[in-house]
CSV table of C-alpha atoms in Angstrom, one decimal:
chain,number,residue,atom,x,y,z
Y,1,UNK,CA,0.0,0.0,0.0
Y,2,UNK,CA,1.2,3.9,-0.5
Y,3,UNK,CA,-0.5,6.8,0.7
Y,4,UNK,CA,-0.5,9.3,-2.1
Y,5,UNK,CA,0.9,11.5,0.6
Y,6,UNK,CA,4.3,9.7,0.9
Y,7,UNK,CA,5.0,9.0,-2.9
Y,8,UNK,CA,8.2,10.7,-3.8
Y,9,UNK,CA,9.8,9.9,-7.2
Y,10,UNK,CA,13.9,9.4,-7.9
Y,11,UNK,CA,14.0,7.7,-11.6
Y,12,UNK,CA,17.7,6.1,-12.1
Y,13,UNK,CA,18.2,7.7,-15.4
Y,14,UNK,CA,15.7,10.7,-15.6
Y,15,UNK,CA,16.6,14.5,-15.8
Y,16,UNK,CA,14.7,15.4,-12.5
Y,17,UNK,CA,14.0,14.2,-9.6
Y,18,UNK,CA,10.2,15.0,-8.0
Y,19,UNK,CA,8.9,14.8,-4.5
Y,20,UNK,CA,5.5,15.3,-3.4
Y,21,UNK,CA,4.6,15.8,0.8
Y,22,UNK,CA,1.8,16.8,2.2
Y,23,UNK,CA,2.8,18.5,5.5
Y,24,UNK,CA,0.7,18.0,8.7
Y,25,UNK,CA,0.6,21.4,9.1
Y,26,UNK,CA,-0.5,22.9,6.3
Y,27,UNK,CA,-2.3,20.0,4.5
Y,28,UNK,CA,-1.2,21.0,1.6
Y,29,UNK,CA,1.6,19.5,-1.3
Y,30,UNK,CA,4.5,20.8,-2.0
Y,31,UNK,CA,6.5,19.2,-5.0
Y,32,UNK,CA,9.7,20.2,-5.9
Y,33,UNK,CA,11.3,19.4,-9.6
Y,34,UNK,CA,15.2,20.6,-8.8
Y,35,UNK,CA,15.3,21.6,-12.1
Y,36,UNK,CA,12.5,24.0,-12.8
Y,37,UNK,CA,12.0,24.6,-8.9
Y,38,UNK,CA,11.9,28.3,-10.1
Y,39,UNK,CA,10.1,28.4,-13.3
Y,40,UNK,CA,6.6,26.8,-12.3
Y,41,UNK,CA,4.1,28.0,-10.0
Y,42,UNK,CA,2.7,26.4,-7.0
Y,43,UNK,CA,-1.0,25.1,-8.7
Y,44,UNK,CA,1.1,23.9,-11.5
Y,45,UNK,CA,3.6,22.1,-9.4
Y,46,UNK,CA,0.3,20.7,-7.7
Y,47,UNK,CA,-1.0,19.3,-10.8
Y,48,UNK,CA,2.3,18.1,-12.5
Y,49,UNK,CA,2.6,16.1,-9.1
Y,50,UNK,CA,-0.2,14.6,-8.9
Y,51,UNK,CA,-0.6,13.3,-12.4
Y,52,UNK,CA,2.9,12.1,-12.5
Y,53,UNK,CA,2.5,10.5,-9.0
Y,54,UNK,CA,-0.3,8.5,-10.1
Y,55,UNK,CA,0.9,7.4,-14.1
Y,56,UNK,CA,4.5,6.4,-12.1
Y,57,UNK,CA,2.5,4.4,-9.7
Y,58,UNK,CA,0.3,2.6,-12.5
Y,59,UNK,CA,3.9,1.6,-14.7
Y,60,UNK,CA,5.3,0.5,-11.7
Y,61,UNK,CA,4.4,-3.3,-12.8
Y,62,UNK,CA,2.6,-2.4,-16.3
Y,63,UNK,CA,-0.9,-2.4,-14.0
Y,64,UNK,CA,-3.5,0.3,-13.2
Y,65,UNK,CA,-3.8,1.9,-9.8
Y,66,UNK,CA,-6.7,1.4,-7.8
Y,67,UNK,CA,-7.8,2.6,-4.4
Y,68,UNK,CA,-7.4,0.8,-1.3
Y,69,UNK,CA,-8.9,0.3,1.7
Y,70,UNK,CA,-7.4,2.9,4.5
Y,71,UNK,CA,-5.4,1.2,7.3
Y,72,UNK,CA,-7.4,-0.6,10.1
Y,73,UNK,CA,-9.1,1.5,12.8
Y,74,UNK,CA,-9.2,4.5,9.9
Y,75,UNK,CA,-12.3,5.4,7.7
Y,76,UNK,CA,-12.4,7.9,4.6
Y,77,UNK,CA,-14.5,10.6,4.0
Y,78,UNK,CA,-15.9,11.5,1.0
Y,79,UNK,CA,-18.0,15.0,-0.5
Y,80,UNK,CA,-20.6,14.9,-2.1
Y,81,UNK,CA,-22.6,18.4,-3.1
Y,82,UNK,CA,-25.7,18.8,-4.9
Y,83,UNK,CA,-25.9,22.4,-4.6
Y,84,UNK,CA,-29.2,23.7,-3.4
Y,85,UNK,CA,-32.6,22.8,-6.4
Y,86,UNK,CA,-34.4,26.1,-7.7
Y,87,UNK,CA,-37.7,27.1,-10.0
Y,88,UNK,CA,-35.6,27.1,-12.7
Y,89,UNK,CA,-32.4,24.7,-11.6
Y,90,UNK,CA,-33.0,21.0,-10.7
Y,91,UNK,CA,-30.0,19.5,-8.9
Y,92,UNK,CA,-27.9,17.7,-11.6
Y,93,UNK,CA,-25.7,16.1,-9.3
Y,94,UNK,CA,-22.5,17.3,-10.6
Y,95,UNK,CA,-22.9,21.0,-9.4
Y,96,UNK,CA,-19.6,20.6,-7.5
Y,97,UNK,CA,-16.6,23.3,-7.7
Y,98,UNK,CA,-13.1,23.2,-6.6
Y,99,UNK,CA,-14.5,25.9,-4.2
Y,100,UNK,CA,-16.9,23.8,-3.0
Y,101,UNK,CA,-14.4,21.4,-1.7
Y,102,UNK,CA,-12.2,23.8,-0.1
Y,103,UNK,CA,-15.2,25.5,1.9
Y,104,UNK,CA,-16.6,22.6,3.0
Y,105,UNK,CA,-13.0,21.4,4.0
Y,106,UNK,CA,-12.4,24.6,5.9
Y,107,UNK,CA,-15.9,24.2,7.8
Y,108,UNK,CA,-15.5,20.8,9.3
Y,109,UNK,CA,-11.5,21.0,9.4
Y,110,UNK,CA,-11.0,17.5,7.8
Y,111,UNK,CA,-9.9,16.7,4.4
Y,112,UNK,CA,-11.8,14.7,1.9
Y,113,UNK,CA,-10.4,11.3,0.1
Y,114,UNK,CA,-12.8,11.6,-2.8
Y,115,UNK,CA,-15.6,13.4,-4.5
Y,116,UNK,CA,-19.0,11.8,-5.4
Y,117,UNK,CA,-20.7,12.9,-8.5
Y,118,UNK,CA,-23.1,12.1,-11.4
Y,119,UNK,CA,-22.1,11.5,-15.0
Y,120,UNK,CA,-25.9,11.9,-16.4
Y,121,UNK,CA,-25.9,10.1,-20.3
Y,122,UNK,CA,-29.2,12.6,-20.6
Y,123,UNK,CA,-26.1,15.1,-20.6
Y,124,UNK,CA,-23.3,13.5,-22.0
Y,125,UNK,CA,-22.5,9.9,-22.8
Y,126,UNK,CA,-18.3,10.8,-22.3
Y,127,UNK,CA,-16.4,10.1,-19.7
Y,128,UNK,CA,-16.6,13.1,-17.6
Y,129,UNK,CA,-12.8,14.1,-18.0
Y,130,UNK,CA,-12.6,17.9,-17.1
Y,131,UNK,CA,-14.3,16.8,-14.1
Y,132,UNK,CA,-12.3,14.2,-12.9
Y,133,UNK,CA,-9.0,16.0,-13.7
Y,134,UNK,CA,-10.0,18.6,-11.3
Y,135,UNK,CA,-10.6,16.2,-8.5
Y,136,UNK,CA,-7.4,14.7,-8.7
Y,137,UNK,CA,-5.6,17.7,-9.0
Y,138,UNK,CA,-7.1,18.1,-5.6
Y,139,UNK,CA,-5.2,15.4,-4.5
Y,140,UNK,CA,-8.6,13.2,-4.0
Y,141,UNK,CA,-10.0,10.0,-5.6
Y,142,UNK,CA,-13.0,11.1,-8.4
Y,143,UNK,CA,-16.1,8.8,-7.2
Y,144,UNK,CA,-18.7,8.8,-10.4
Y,145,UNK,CA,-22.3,7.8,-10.2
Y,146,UNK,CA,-22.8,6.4,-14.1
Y,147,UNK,CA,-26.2,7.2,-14.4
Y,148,UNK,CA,-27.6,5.7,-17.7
Y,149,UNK,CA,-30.9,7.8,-17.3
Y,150,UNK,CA,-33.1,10.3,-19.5
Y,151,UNK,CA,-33.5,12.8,-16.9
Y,152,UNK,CA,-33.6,13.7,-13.5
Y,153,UNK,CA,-36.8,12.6,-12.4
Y,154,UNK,CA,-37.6,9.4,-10.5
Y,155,UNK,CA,-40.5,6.9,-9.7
Y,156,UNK,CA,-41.1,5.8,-13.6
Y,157,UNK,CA,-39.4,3.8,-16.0
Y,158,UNK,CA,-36.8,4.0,-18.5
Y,159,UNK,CA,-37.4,3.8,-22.5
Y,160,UNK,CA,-34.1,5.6,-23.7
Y,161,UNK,CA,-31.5,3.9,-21.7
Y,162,UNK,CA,-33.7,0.9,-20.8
Y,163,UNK,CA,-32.4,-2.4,-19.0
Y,164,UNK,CA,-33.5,-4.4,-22.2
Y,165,UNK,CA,-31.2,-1.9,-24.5
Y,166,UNK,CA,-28.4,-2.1,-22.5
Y,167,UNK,CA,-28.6,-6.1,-22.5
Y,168,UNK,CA,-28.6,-5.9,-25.7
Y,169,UNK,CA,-25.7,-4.0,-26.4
Y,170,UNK,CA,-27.4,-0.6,-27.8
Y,171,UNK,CA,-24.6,1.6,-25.9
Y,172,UNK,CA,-21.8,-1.0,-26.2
Y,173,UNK,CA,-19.8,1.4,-28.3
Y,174,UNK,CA,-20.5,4.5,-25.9
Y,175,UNK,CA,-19.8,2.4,-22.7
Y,176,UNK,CA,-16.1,1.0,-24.3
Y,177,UNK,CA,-15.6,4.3,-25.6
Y,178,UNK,CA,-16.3,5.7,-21.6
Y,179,UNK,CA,-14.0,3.0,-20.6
Y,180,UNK,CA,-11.2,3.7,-22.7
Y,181,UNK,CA,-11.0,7.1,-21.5
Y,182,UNK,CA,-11.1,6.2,-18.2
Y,183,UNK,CA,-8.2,4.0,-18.6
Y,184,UNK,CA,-6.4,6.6,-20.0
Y,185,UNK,CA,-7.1,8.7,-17.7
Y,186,UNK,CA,-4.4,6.6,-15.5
Y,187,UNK,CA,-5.5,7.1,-12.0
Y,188,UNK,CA,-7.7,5.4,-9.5
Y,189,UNK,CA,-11.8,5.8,-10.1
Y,190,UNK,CA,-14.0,5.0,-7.8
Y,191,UNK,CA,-17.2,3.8,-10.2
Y,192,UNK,CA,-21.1,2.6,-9.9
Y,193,UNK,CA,-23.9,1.7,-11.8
Y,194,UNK,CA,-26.9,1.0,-10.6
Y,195,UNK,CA,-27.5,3.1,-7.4
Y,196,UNK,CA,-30.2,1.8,-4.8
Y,197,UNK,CA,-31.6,-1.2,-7.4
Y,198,UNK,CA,-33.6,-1.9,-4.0
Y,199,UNK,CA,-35.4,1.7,-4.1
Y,200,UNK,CA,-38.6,1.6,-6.5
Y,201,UNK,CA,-37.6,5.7,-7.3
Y,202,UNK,CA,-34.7,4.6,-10.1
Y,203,UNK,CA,-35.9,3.3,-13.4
Y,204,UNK,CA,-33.6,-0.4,-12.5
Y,205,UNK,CA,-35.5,-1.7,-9.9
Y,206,UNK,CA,-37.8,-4.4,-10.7
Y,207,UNK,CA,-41.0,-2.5,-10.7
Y,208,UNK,CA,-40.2,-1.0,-14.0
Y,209,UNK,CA,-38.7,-3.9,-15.4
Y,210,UNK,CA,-40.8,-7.2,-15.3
Y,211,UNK,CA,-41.8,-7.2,-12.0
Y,212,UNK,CA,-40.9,-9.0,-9.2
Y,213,UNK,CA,-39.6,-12.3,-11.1
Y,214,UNK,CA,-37.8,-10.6,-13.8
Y,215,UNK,CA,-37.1,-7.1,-12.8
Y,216,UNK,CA,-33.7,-8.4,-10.6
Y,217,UNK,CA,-32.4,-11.0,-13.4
Y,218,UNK,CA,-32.4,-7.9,-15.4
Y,219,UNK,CA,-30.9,-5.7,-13.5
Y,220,UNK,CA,-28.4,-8.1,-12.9
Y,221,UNK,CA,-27.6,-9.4,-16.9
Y,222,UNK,CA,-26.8,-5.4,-17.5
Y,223,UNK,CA,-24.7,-4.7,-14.5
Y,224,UNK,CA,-22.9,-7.6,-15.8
Y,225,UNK,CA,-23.0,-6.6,-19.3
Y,226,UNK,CA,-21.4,-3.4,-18.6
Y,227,UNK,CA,-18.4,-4.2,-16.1
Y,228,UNK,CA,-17.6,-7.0,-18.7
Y,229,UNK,CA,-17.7,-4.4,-21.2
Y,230,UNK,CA,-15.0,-2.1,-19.0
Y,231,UNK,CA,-12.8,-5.1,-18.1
Y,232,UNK,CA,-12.5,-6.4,-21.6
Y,233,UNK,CA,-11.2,-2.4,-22.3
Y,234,UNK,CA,-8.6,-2.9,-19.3
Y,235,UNK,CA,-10.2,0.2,-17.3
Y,236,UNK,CA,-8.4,-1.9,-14.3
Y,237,UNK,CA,-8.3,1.6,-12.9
Y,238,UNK,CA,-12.2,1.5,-11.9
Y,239,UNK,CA,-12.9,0.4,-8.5
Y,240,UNK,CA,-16.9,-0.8,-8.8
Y,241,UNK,CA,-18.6,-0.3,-6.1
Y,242,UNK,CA,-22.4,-2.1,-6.0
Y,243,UNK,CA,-24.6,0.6,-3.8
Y,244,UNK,CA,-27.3,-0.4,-2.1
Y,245,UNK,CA,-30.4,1.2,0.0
Y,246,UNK,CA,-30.5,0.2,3.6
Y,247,UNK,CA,-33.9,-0.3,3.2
Y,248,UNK,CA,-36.0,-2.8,0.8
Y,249,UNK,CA,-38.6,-0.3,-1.1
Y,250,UNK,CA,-41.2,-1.6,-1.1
Y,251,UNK,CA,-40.5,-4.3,1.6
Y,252,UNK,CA,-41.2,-7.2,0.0
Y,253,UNK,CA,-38.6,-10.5,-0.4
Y,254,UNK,CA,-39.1,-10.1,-4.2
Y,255,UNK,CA,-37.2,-6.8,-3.5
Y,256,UNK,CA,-34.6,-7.7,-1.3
Y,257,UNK,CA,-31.4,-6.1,-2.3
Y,258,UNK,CA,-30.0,-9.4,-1.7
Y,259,UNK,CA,-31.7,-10.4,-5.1
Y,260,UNK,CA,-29.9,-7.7,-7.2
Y,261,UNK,CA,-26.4,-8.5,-6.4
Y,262,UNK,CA,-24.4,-8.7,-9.0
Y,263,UNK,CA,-21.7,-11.3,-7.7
Y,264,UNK,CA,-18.3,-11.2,-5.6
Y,265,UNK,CA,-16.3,-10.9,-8.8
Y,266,UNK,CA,-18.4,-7.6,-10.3
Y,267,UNK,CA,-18.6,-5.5,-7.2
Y,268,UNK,CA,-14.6,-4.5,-5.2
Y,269,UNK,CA,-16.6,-2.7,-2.5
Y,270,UNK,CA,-20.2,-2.8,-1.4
Y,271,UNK,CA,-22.4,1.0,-0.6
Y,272,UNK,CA,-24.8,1.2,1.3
Y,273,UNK,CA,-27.5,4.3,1.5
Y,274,UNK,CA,-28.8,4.8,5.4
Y,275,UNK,CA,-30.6,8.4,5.2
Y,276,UNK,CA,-32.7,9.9,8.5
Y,277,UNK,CA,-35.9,12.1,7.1
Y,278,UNK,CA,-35.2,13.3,3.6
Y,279,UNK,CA,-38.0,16.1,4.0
Y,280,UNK,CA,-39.2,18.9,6.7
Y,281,UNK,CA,-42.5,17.0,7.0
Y,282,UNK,CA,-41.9,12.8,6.5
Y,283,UNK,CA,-42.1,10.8,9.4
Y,284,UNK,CA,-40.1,8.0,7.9
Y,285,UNK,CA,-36.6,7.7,8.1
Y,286,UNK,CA,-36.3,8.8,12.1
Y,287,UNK,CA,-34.9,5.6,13.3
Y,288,UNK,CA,-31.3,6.3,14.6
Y,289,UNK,CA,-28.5,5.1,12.2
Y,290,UNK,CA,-27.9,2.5,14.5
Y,291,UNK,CA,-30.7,1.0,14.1
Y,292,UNK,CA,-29.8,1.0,10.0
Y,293,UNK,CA,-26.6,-0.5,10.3
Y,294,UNK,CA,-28.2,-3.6,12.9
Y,295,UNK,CA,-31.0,-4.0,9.8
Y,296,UNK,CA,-28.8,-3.7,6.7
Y,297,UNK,CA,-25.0,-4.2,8.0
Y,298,UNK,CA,-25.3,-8.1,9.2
Y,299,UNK,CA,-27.2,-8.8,5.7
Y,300,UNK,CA,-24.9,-7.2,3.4
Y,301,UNK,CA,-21.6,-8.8,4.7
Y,302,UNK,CA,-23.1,-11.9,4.9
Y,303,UNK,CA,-24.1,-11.3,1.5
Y,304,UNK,CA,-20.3,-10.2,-0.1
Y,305,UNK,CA,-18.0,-11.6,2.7
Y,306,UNK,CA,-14.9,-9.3,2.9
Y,307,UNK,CA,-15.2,-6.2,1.1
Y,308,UNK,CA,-14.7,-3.5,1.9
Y,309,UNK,CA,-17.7,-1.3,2.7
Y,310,UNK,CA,-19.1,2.1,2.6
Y,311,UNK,CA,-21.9,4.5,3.7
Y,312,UNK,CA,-22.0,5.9,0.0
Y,313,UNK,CA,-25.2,8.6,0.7
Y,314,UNK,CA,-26.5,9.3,4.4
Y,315,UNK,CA,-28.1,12.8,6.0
Y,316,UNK,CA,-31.5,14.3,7.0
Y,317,UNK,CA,-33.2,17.3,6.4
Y,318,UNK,CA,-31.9,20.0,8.4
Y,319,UNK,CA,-35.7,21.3,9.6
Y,320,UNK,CA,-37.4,17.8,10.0
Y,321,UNK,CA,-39.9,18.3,12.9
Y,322,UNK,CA,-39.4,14.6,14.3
Y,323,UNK,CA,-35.9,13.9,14.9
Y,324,UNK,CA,-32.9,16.1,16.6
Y,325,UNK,CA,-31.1,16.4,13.3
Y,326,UNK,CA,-27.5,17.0,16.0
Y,327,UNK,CA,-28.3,14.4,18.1
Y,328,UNK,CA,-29.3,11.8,15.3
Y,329,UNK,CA,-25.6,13.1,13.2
Y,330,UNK,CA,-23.9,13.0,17.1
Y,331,UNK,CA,-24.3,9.6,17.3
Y,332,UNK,CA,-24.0,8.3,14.0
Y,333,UNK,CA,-20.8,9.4,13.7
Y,334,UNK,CA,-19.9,8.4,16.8
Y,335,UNK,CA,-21.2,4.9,16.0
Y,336,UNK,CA,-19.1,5.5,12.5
Y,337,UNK,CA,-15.7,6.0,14.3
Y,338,UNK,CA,-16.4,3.3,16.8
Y,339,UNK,CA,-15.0,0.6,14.8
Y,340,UNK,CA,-18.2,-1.4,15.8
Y,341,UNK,CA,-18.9,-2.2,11.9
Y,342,UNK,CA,-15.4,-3.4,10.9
Y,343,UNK,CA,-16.3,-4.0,7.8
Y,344,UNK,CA,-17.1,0.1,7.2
Y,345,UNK,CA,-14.1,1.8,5.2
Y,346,UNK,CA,-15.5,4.9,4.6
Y,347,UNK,CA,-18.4,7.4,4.5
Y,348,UNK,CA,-20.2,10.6,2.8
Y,349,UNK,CA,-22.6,12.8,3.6
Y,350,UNK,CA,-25.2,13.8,0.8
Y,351,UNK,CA,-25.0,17.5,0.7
Y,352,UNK,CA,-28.2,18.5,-1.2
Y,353,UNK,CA,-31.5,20.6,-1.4
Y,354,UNK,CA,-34.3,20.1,-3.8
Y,355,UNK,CA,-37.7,21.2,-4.1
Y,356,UNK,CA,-41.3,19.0,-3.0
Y,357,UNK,CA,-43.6,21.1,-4.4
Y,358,UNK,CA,-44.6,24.4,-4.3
Y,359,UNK,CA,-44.4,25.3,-0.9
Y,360,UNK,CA,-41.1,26.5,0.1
Y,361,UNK,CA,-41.5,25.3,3.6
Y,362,UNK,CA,-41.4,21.7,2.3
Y,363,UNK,CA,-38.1,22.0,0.6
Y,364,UNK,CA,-35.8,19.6,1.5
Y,365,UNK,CA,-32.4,21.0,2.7
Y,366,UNK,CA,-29.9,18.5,4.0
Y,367,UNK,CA,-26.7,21.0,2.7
Y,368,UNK,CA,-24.7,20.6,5.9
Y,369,UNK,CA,-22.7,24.4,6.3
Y,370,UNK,CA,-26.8,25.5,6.5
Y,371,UNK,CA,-26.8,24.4,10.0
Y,372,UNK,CA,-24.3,26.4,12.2
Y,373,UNK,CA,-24.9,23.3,15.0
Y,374,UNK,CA,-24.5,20.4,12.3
Y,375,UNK,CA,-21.3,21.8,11.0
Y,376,UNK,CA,-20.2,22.0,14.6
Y,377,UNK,CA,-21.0,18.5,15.3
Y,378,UNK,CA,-19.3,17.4,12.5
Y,379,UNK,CA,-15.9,19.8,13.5
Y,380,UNK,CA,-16.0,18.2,17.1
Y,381,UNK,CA,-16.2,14.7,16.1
Y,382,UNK,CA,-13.9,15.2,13.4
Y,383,UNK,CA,-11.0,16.8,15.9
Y,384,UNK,CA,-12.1,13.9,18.5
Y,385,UNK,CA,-11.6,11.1,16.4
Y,386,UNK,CA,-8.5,12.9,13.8
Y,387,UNK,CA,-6.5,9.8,14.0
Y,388,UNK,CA,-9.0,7.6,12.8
Y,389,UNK,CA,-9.4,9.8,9.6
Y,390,UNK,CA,-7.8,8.5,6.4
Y,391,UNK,CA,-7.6,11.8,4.2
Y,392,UNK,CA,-5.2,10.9,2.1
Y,393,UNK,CA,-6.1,8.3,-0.1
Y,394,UNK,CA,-4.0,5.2,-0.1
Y,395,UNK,CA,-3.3,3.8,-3.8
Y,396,UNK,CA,-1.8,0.2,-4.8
Y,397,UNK,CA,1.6,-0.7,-6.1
């Protein structure tokens, strides 16, 4: 295993030699190419790190870097941010900046080891490059959500980028296209498709796809069909993560996540979705996160013994009228750095507000630097528990 942070390069027979730190107390790198020490700036000495870093790691042995696991006893944390939703502006899920990042970073006084985001095909069926450049230039791990989709909406089913199509090879040319980009983008991805297949809002759970008997044999067929599709390009760079909700919607065996999974040898690491209220007014959602984990935890790794998991999406409205939204984040992350789940490697809180319908009141806001008391909680715990924070990500040799 190396931690990005310790990487430092001295090639025999090159005309430079580069080292990369990052210094406890600045968090920041500092690289340092003897011979052009002077010409280049600091962002550029950043960048030119970083991407060397990670293309000297992947020819080490002729293989692609991928992400690992932190050390025992540590957990990641990830960012996600959605932005805030609008009359005019849904929430595409890729409204994330560099600046984003670095306030959010500042607020809870943590770094980040990657940054979740959507790569909508309504959009754009590319792999999302200028994106994911940016994020590693940050120093952090990008995490895509490949969402196969026509829009945004949810709770219907799919005729553009339907399970059927996909099956039967319709975007085969777009998705080896996608993967050969991402393999040449060199550096470790953290990838899934197929969010919450257990959750009857996306257009891939069974509901909209045969029903109960057929829906998961489908779902399953083009999960397959696309990771085969990646592999066969050598995007060994893509760590896949299968993401699950906590909770079977609608609660039924039929729809048991257990009957989407894909198998041990298509999924590296296993998500998992464990949100409190999602809205001011719901009264679901208000059990403790606790009570999640003892539901969904002992299921899933019983399901995919030994990997690695992580809680991929969690969070509550900030003004939900039935649950301490401090207390309920309090213990949950308390819970988190407990160790009591050793199976847990990492977590990420969804950082999003949308609209329910006309009434502004009803908006959903679960943007975490919105609550003074929330941000607070998540400083404290942060500074109690610092050395059981992984914030650099560590990368395979």
């Amino acid at each position: 295993m190396l931690p990005l942070s310790d990487l430092s390069l001295s090639p025999s027979y090159s005309y430079f030699t580069l080292a990369a730190k990052e210094t406890a107390a600045t968090g920041q790198w500092h690289s340092l190419p003897i011979w052009q020490a002077e010409r280049l700036s600091y962002n550029c000495l950043v960048k030119t790190a970083v991407a060397v870093l990670f293309a000297w790691v992947a020819s080490l042995h002729g293989e692609s870097p991928s992400i690992l696991p932190p050390p025992a006893g540590k957990l990641y944390h990830g960012f996600y941010w959605g932005g805030v939703g609008t009359d005019t502006h849904d929430p595409t899920e890729h409204d994330v900046t560099p600046a984003d990042v670095t306030r959010y970073e500042q607020a809870i006084g943590a770094k980040t080891a990657w940054v979740y985001f959507s790569n909508n095909w309504f959009e754009s069926r590319k792999f999302p490059i200028e994106m994911c450049t940016w994020i590693r230039n940050l120093g952090k791990i990008p995490y895509v959500r490949l969402m196969l989709r026509s829009d945004v909406d949810q709770r219907h089913g799919e005729k553009r980028f339907s399970l059927q199509k996909i099956i039967a090879g319709e975007f085969d040319v777009d998705l080896r296209a996608w993967a050969r980009d991402a393999k040449a983008f060199g550096s470790p991805i953290l990838v899934e498709w197929g969010t919450e297949p257990n959750g009857n809002w996306f257009s891939w759970n069974g509901k909209w796809n045969g029903g109960a008997g057929e829906g998961p044999k489908r779902y399953i067929a083009a999960y397959r069909h696309i990771v085969d599709l990646m592999r066969a390009e050598s995007a060994n760079n893509l760590t896949w993560i299968w993401h699950v909700n906590w909770l079977d919607e609608p609660e039924r065996k039929s729809n048991a996540f257990e009957n989407y999974f894909p198998g041990e040898n298509y999924c590296d690491w296993v998500g998992l979705s464990a949100y409190g209220p999602t809205t001011p007014l719901t009264r679901d959602g208000t059990e403790s996160f606790e009570f999640k984990m003892r539901e969904a935890y002992p299921r899933l790794t019983k399901l995919a013994p030994g990997k690695p998991v992580i809680i991929a999406e969690f969070g509550c409205d900030l003004h939900n009228r039935h649950v301490d939204i401090v207390r309920w984040t309090r213990t949950a992350l308390e819970d988190l750095f407990s160790n009591r789940w050793q199976a847990i490697v990492g977590f990420c809180w969804w950082n999003e507000g949308w609209q329910n319908d006309d009434h502004r009141k009803h908006d959903t806001d679960m943007v975490l630097l919105h609550d003074l008391d929330l941000t607070r909680v998540f400083r404290d715990e942060f500074a109690r528990h610092a050395d059981k924070i992984q914030e650099t990500p560590v990368i395979s040799k």
